[in-house]
């Protein structure tokens, strides 16, 4: 087989290993005249799909004492081609490593493509040590691209070397933010998980918030909200959490609707309780008949109490204006909120906060911010949430999440 034919075969070749594509260089190897007959037979066997024969011919080249680095490279290329046709990733890996170790260089760019393909292929085979070997070498040489960094970071993660995974993914996230780019979603996800596995829950929480800030869809919010949901919450905290779940598209389960309704009922917000149960029934969130029966009883009771509360609004407003503290105005604002009267709720809540003497300032501020958001006053809502300061860590976390949602 002539040198020109071997070069043309390599130039046209496309090697696929682990989903990565590697193309041959124009500066192909020059095979030895002494092995031309063997290479010709090898090429013919490959073309005819006689892969056992082709493999034997390639091995014959590699066993020859007259072989050159170019011959070794070309023979291993054919072994990669054969392994690819047979669906043999291990054979592709071995052949590609033979090409890299042959002593013939097709150029730095092509060799790096081979190393990238090998890193990916070894990762797919769960040989993380070898994936790290090739991936790290590429990064250290300045040839690492996002795919390589992902393979290296995930290899560290799979080896439970969470410290190195944090360094790598943390660096990628930090570099993206410094450059004014949105960090890759997978980088943030693995950074969060690495921090969590390493036991650094504060850093994990911060990373999860960063993930939500850049990718604020219901799925990212769900994980963040359920981290808070694990806490022991009082009715007020539950109310604000479930309102946030609703606002982020995560109020879907029957038990969550019922807990939200119960929290609203406990705080005297019968109208909000009624509308929550009404939404649950519309969404068909209750599957068991016993749940449906209970919801039906609760919703009828809540409707009666909501009508009574609506009739009492003028009296509540009169009491608020005469009260020495702002607590009555806050109660009025809460009532308006439960009826969906957000502008009236904003006015009353602001009046109550301004008058002072409140039993729970953070609770009033949270409802004010939520009302502002509902009324379309997004910037004002964000400022309200960010201004909340409380010694209660859970309430402060909920306020922080509302601020994140508003901004």
Coordinates of C-alpha atoms in Angstrom, one line a residue:
X1 CA 0.0 0.0 0.0
X2 CA 1.5 3.4 -1.0
X3 CA 2.3 6.2 1.5
X4 CA -0.2 8.4 -0.4
X5 CA -3.0 6.0 0.1
X6 CA -2.3 5.6 3.8
X7 CA -2.3 9.4 4.2
X8 CA -5.5 9.8 2.4
X9 CA -7.2 7.2 4.5
X10 CA -6.1 8.9 7.7
X11 CA -7.0 12.4 6.5
X12 CA -10.6 11.2 5.6
X13 CA -11.0 9.3 8.9
X14 CA -13.4 10.3 11.6
X15 CA -12.9 8.4 14.8
X16 CA -15.8 8.4 17.3
X17 CA -15.0 7.5 20.9
X18 CA -17.3 8.2 23.8
X19 CA -19.3 10.7 21.8
X20 CA -16.3 12.9 20.9
X21 CA -15.2 13.2 17.3
X22 CA -11.5 13.2 16.2
X23 CA -10.5 14.0 12.7
X24 CA -7.1 13.0 11.1
X25 CA -4.4 15.5 10.1
X26 CA -3.2 16.1 6.6
X27 CA 0.4 15.4 7.7
X28 CA -0.2 11.7 7.9
X29 CA 2.4 9.0 8.6
X30 CA 4.6 7.6 5.9
X31 CA 4.5 3.8 6.2
X32 CA 7.5 1.6 5.4
X33 CA 7.9 0.2 1.9
X34 CA 8.8 -3.1 3.5
X35 CA 5.3 -3.3 5.1
X36 CA 3.4 -2.0 2.1
X37 CA 2.0 -5.4 1.2
X38 CA 0.7 -5.9 4.7
X39 CA -0.9 -2.5 4.8
X40 CA -2.6 -3.2 1.4
X41 CA -4.0 -6.5 2.7
X42 CA -5.1 -4.7 5.9
X43 CA -7.0 -2.0 4.0
X44 CA -8.7 -4.6 1.8
X45 CA -9.8 -6.6 4.8
X46 CA -11.2 -3.5 6.4
X47 CA -13.1 -2.5 3.3
X48 CA -14.6 -6.0 3.0
X49 CA -15.5 -5.9 6.7
X50 CA -13.3 -9.0 7.4
X51 CA -12.4 -7.6 10.8
X52 CA -10.7 -10.7 12.3
X53 CA -8.4 -10.8 9.2
X54 CA -7.8 -7.0 9.4
X55 CA -7.0 -7.2 13.1
X56 CA -4.4 -10.0 12.4
X57 CA -2.7 -7.9 9.8
X58 CA -2.5 -4.8 12.1
X59 CA -1.0 -7.0 14.8
X60 CA 1.4 -8.3 12.2
X61 CA 2.6 -4.8 11.6
X62 CA 3.0 -4.1 15.3
X63 CA 5.0 -7.3 15.8
X64 CA 7.4 -6.6 12.9
X65 CA 11.0 -5.7 13.8
X66 CA 11.1 -3.4 10.8
X67 CA 8.2 -1.2 11.9
X68 CA 8.7 2.6 12.3
X69 CA 6.8 5.0 14.5
X70 CA 4.7 5.9 11.4
X71 CA 3.8 2.2 10.9
X72 CA 2.8 1.9 14.6
X73 CA 0.6 4.9 14.3
X74 CA -1.1 3.7 11.1
X75 CA -1.6 0.2 12.4
X76 CA -3.2 1.5 15.6
X77 CA -5.4 3.8 13.6
X78 CA -6.8 0.7 11.7
X79 CA -7.4 -1.0 15.0
X80 CA -9.4 2.0 16.2
X81 CA -11.4 1.9 13.0
X82 CA -12.1 -1.9 13.4
X83 CA -13.0 -1.5 17.0
X84 CA -15.4 1.3 16.1
X85 CA -17.1 -0.9 13.5
X86 CA -17.5 -3.7 16.0
X87 CA -18.8 -1.5 18.8
X88 CA -15.8 -2.1 21.0
X89 CA -14.9 1.0 23.1
X90 CA -12.1 -0.8 24.9
X91 CA -10.5 -1.6 21.5
X92 CA -10.9 2.0 20.4
X93 CA -9.2 3.2 23.6
X94 CA -6.3 0.8 23.2
X95 CA -5.8 1.7 19.6
X96 CA -5.9 5.5 20.2
X97 CA -3.4 5.2 23.1
X98 CA -1.2 3.2 20.7
X99 CA -1.4 6.1 18.2
X100 CA -0.4 8.6 20.9
X101 CA 2.5 6.4 22.1
X102 CA 3.7 5.5 18.6
X103 CA 6.4 8.2 18.4
X104 CA 4.7 9.7 15.3
X105 CA 3.1 13.1 15.9
X106 CA 0.2 14.2 13.7
X107 CA 0.4 17.6 15.4
X108 CA -0.4 19.0 18.8
X109 CA -4.0 19.9 18.0
X110 CA -4.8 16.4 16.8
X111 CA -3.0 14.7 19.7
X112 CA -5.1 16.8 22.1
X113 CA -8.3 15.8 20.3
X114 CA -7.2 12.2 20.9
X115 CA -6.6 12.9 24.6
X116 CA -10.0 14.6 24.9
X117 CA -11.7 11.6 23.3
X118 CA -9.8 9.2 25.7
X119 CA -10.8 11.2 28.7
X120 CA -14.4 11.0 27.7
X121 CA -14.2 7.3 26.8
X122 CA -12.6 6.4 30.1
X123 CA -15.2 8.4 32.0
X124 CA -17.9 6.5 30.2
X125 CA -16.3 3.2 31.3
X126 CA -16.1 4.6 34.9
X127 CA -12.3 4.5 34.8
X128 CA -12.1 7.8 36.5
X129 CA -8.3 7.6 37.3
X130 CA -7.5 7.4 33.5
X131 CA -10.1 10.1 32.7
X132 CA -8.3 12.3 35.1
X133 CA -4.9 11.5 33.7
X134 CA -5.9 12.7 30.2
X135 CA -8.2 15.5 31.2
X136 CA -5.8 17.0 33.8
X137 CA -2.9 16.9 31.2
X138 CA -5.1 18.8 28.8
X139 CA -6.0 21.4 31.4
X140 CA -2.3 21.8 32.6
X141 CA -1.2 22.3 29.0
X142 CA -3.8 25.0 28.5
X143 CA -5.9 22.9 26.1
X144 CA -8.8 22.2 28.3
X145 CA -12.2 23.2 27.0
X146 CA -15.6 23.1 28.9
X147 CA -16.1 19.4 28.0
X148 CA -12.7 18.5 29.4
X149 CA -13.3 20.5 32.6
X150 CA -16.6 18.7 33.0
X151 CA -15.1 15.3 32.7
X152 CA -12.3 16.1 35.2
X153 CA -14.7 17.6 37.7
X154 CA -17.2 14.8 37.5
X155 CA -14.3 12.3 37.7
X156 CA -13.2 13.9 41.0
X157 CA -16.8 13.8 42.2
X158 CA -17.3 10.1 41.3
X159 CA -14.1 9.3 43.2
X160 CA -15.6 11.1 46.2
X161 CA -12.8 13.6 46.0
X162 CA -15.2 16.4 46.8
X163 CA -12.5 18.9 47.7
X164 CA -11.0 18.9 44.3
X165 CA -14.4 18.8 42.7
X166 CA -15.3 22.0 44.6
X167 CA -12.0 23.7 43.5
X168 CA -12.7 22.8 39.8
X169 CA -16.4 23.6 39.6
X170 CA -16.0 26.6 42.0
X171 CA -13.3 28.0 39.7
X172 CA -15.5 27.6 36.6
X173 CA -18.5 29.3 38.3
X174 CA -16.3 32.1 39.6
X175 CA -14.6 32.7 36.3
X176 CA -18.0 32.9 34.5
X177 CA -19.4 35.4 37.0
X178 CA -16.3 37.5 36.8
X179 CA -16.6 37.6 33.1
X180 CA -20.2 38.7 33.3
X181 CA -21.5 35.4 32.0
X182 CA -24.1 33.1 33.4
X183 CA -22.4 30.0 34.9
X184 CA -23.1 26.7 33.3
X185 CA -26.1 25.0 35.0
X186 CA -24.2 21.6 35.4
X187 CA -21.2 23.3 36.9
X188 CA -23.5 24.9 39.6
X189 CA -25.3 21.6 40.2
X190 CA -22.1 19.7 40.7
X191 CA -20.7 22.5 42.9
X192 CA -23.8 22.4 45.1
X193 CA -23.6 18.6 45.3
X194 CA -19.9 18.6 46.0
X195 CA -20.3 21.1 48.9
X196 CA -23.2 19.0 50.2
X197 CA -21.3 15.7 50.1
X198 CA -18.3 17.4 51.7
X199 CA -20.5 18.5 54.6
X200 CA -20.3 22.2 53.9
X201 CA -24.0 22.9 54.1
X202 CA -23.7 26.7 54.3
X203 CA -21.7 26.8 51.0
X204 CA -24.1 24.3 49.5
X205 CA -27.1 26.5 50.4
X206 CA -25.4 29.6 48.9
X207 CA -24.6 27.7 45.7
X208 CA -28.2 26.5 45.5
X209 CA -29.3 30.1 45.8
X210 CA -26.9 31.0 43.0
X211 CA -28.3 28.2 40.9
X212 CA -31.9 29.6 41.4
X213 CA -30.8 33.1 40.7
X214 CA -29.4 32.2 37.3
X215 CA -31.9 29.4 36.5
X216 CA -35.2 30.4 38.3
X217 CA -37.4 27.7 37.0
X218 CA -39.8 25.6 39.2
X219 CA -37.4 22.6 39.3
X220 CA -34.5 24.6 40.7
X221 CA -36.7 26.4 43.2
X222 CA -38.2 23.1 44.4
X223 CA -35.0 21.8 45.8
X224 CA -34.2 25.1 47.5
X225 CA -37.7 25.4 49.0
X226 CA -37.7 21.8 50.3
X227 CA -34.5 22.6 52.2
X228 CA -36.4 25.1 54.2
X229 CA -39.5 22.8 54.4
X230 CA -37.4 20.3 56.4
X231 CA -37.3 22.8 59.3
X232 CA -39.8 22.9 62.1
X233 CA -42.0 25.8 61.0
X234 CA -44.6 27.7 62.9
X235 CA -47.9 28.7 61.1
X236 CA -46.5 32.1 60.1
X237 CA -43.4 30.6 58.6
X238 CA -45.4 27.9 56.8
X239 CA -47.7 30.6 55.4
X240 CA -44.8 32.6 53.9
X241 CA -43.1 29.4 52.6
X242 CA -46.2 28.0 50.9
X243 CA -47.0 31.4 49.4
X244 CA -43.5 31.3 47.9
X245 CA -44.1 27.7 46.7
X246 CA -47.2 28.9 44.9
X247 CA -45.4 31.9 43.4
X248 CA -42.6 29.8 42.0
X249 CA -44.9 27.1 40.5
X250 CA -44.3 24.5 43.1
X251 CA -47.6 24.2 44.9
X252 CA -48.8 21.0 43.4
X253 CA -49.2 18.2 46.0
X254 CA -52.3 17.6 48.0
X255 CA -50.5 17.6 51.4
X256 CA -48.9 21.0 50.6
X257 CA -52.2 22.5 49.7
X258 CA -53.7 21.2 52.9
X259 CA -50.8 22.5 55.0
X260 CA -51.0 25.9 53.4
X261 CA -54.7 26.0 54.1
X262 CA -54.3 25.0 57.7
X263 CA -51.6 27.6 58.3
X264 CA -53.9 30.3 56.8
X265 CA -56.8 29.1 59.0
X266 CA -54.6 29.2 62.1
X267 CA -53.8 32.8 61.4
X268 CA -57.4 33.8 60.9
X269 CA -57.1 34.1 57.1
X270 CA -60.2 32.2 56.1
X271 CA -60.4 33.6 52.6
X272 CA -56.9 32.6 51.8
X273 CA -57.6 29.1 53.2
X274 CA -60.7 28.9 51.0
X275 CA -58.9 29.9 47.8
X276 CA -56.0 27.5 48.5
X277 CA -58.4 24.6 48.8
X278 CA -60.4 25.8 45.8
X279 CA -57.1 25.8 43.7
X280 CA -56.3 22.3 45.0
X281 CA -59.6 20.9 43.9
X282 CA -59.3 22.6 40.5
X283 CA -55.8 21.1 40.1
X284 CA -57.1 17.6 41.2
X285 CA -54.3 17.5 43.8
X286 CA -56.3 15.2 46.2
X287 CA -56.2 11.6 45.0
X288 CA -57.8 9.6 47.8
X289 CA -61.5 10.0 48.5
X290 CA -60.8 10.6 52.2
X291 CA -58.7 13.7 51.2
X292 CA -61.4 14.9 48.9
X293 CA -64.1 14.6 51.6
X294 CA -61.9 16.4 54.1
X295 CA -61.2 19.2 51.6
X296 CA -64.9 19.6 50.9
X297 CA -65.7 20.0 54.6
X298 CA -62.9 22.5 55.1
X299 CA -63.7 24.6 52.1
X300 CA -67.4 25.0 53.1
X301 CA -66.3 26.0 56.6
X302 CA -63.7 28.4 55.2
X303 CA -66.3 30.0 52.9
X304 CA -68.6 30.8 55.8
X305 CA -65.7 32.3 57.9
X306 CA -64.4 34.3 54.9
X307 CA -67.8 35.9 54.3
X308 CA -67.9 36.9 58.0
X309 CA -64.3 38.3 57.8
X310 CA -65.2 40.4 54.7
X311 CA -68.2 41.9 56.5
X312 CA -66.0 42.8 59.5
X313 CA -63.4 44.7 57.4
X314 CA -64.9 48.2 58.0
X315 CA -65.0 47.6 61.8
X316 CA -61.4 46.3 61.6
X317 CA -60.3 49.5 59.8
X318 CA -61.9 51.7 62.4
X319 CA -60.2 49.9 65.2
X320 CA -56.9 50.1 63.4
X321 CA -57.1 53.9 63.0
X322 CA -57.8 54.3 66.8
X323 CA -55.2 51.8 68.0
X324 CA -52.0 53.0 69.7
X325 CA -49.8 50.5 67.9
X326 CA -49.7 49.2 64.3
X327 CA -50.8 45.7 65.1
X328 CA -54.4 46.3 64.1
X329 CA -53.3 47.9 60.8
X330 CA -51.2 44.8 60.1
X331 CA -54.2 42.6 60.8
X332 CA -56.2 44.7 58.4
X333 CA -53.5 44.4 55.8
X334 CA -53.4 40.6 56.3
X335 CA -57.1 40.4 55.8
X336 CA -57.0 42.5 52.6
X337 CA -54.2 40.3 51.3
X338 CA -56.3 37.1 52.0
X339 CA -59.1 38.6 49.8
X340 CA -56.6 39.4 47.0
X341 CA -56.9 43.2 47.7
X342 CA -53.2 43.8 47.4
X343 CA -53.2 47.6 47.0
X344 CA -55.3 48.0 50.1
X345 CA -53.1 45.5 51.9
X346 CA -50.0 47.5 51.0
X347 CA -51.5 50.7 52.4
X348 CA -52.6 49.1 55.7
X349 CA -49.3 47.2 56.2
X350 CA -47.2 50.3 55.6
X351 CA -49.4 52.2 58.0
X352 CA -49.0 49.5 60.7
X353 CA -45.2 49.3 60.2
X354 CA -44.9 53.1 60.4
X355 CA -46.9 53.3 63.6
X356 CA -44.7 50.7 65.2
X357 CA -45.1 48.6 68.4
X358 CA -45.5 45.4 66.3
X359 CA -45.5 42.0 67.8
X360 CA -43.8 40.5 64.7
X361 CA -42.2 43.1 62.3
X362 CA -40.7 40.5 60.0
X363 CA -44.1 38.9 59.5
X364 CA -45.6 42.2 58.5
X365 CA -42.7 43.0 56.2
X366 CA -43.0 39.6 54.5
X367 CA -46.7 40.1 53.8
X368 CA -46.0 43.6 52.6
X369 CA -43.3 42.4 50.1
X370 CA -45.5 39.6 48.9
X371 CA -48.5 42.0 48.4
X372 CA -46.2 44.4 46.5
X373 CA -45.0 41.6 44.3
X374 CA -48.6 40.5 43.6
X375 CA -49.5 44.1 42.8
X376 CA -46.7 44.3 40.2
X377 CA -44.4 46.4 42.3
X378 CA -41.4 44.2 41.8
X379 CA -38.6 46.7 42.7
X380 CA -40.4 47.8 45.8
X381 CA -41.0 44.2 46.9
X382 CA -37.3 43.4 46.5
X383 CA -36.4 46.3 48.7
X384 CA -38.9 45.3 51.3
X385 CA -37.6 41.7 51.5
X386 CA -34.0 42.8 51.6
X387 CA -34.7 45.2 54.5
X388 CA -36.0 42.4 56.7
X389 CA -33.7 41.7 59.7
X390 CA -34.7 39.2 62.4
X391 CA -32.9 36.9 64.9
X392 CA -35.0 34.0 63.8
X393 CA -32.8 32.1 61.3
X394 CA -35.6 30.3 59.5
X395 CA -37.7 33.5 59.0
X396 CA -34.5 35.2 57.8
X397 CA -33.9 32.4 55.3
X398 CA -37.5 32.7 54.0
X399 CA -37.1 36.5 53.6
X400 CA -33.9 35.9 51.7
X401 CA -35.6 33.5 49.3
X402 CA -38.4 36.0 48.8
X403 CA -35.8 38.6 48.0
X404 CA -34.2 36.2 45.5
X405 CA -37.6 35.6 43.9
X406 CA -38.4 39.3 43.6
X407 CA -35.0 40.2 42.1

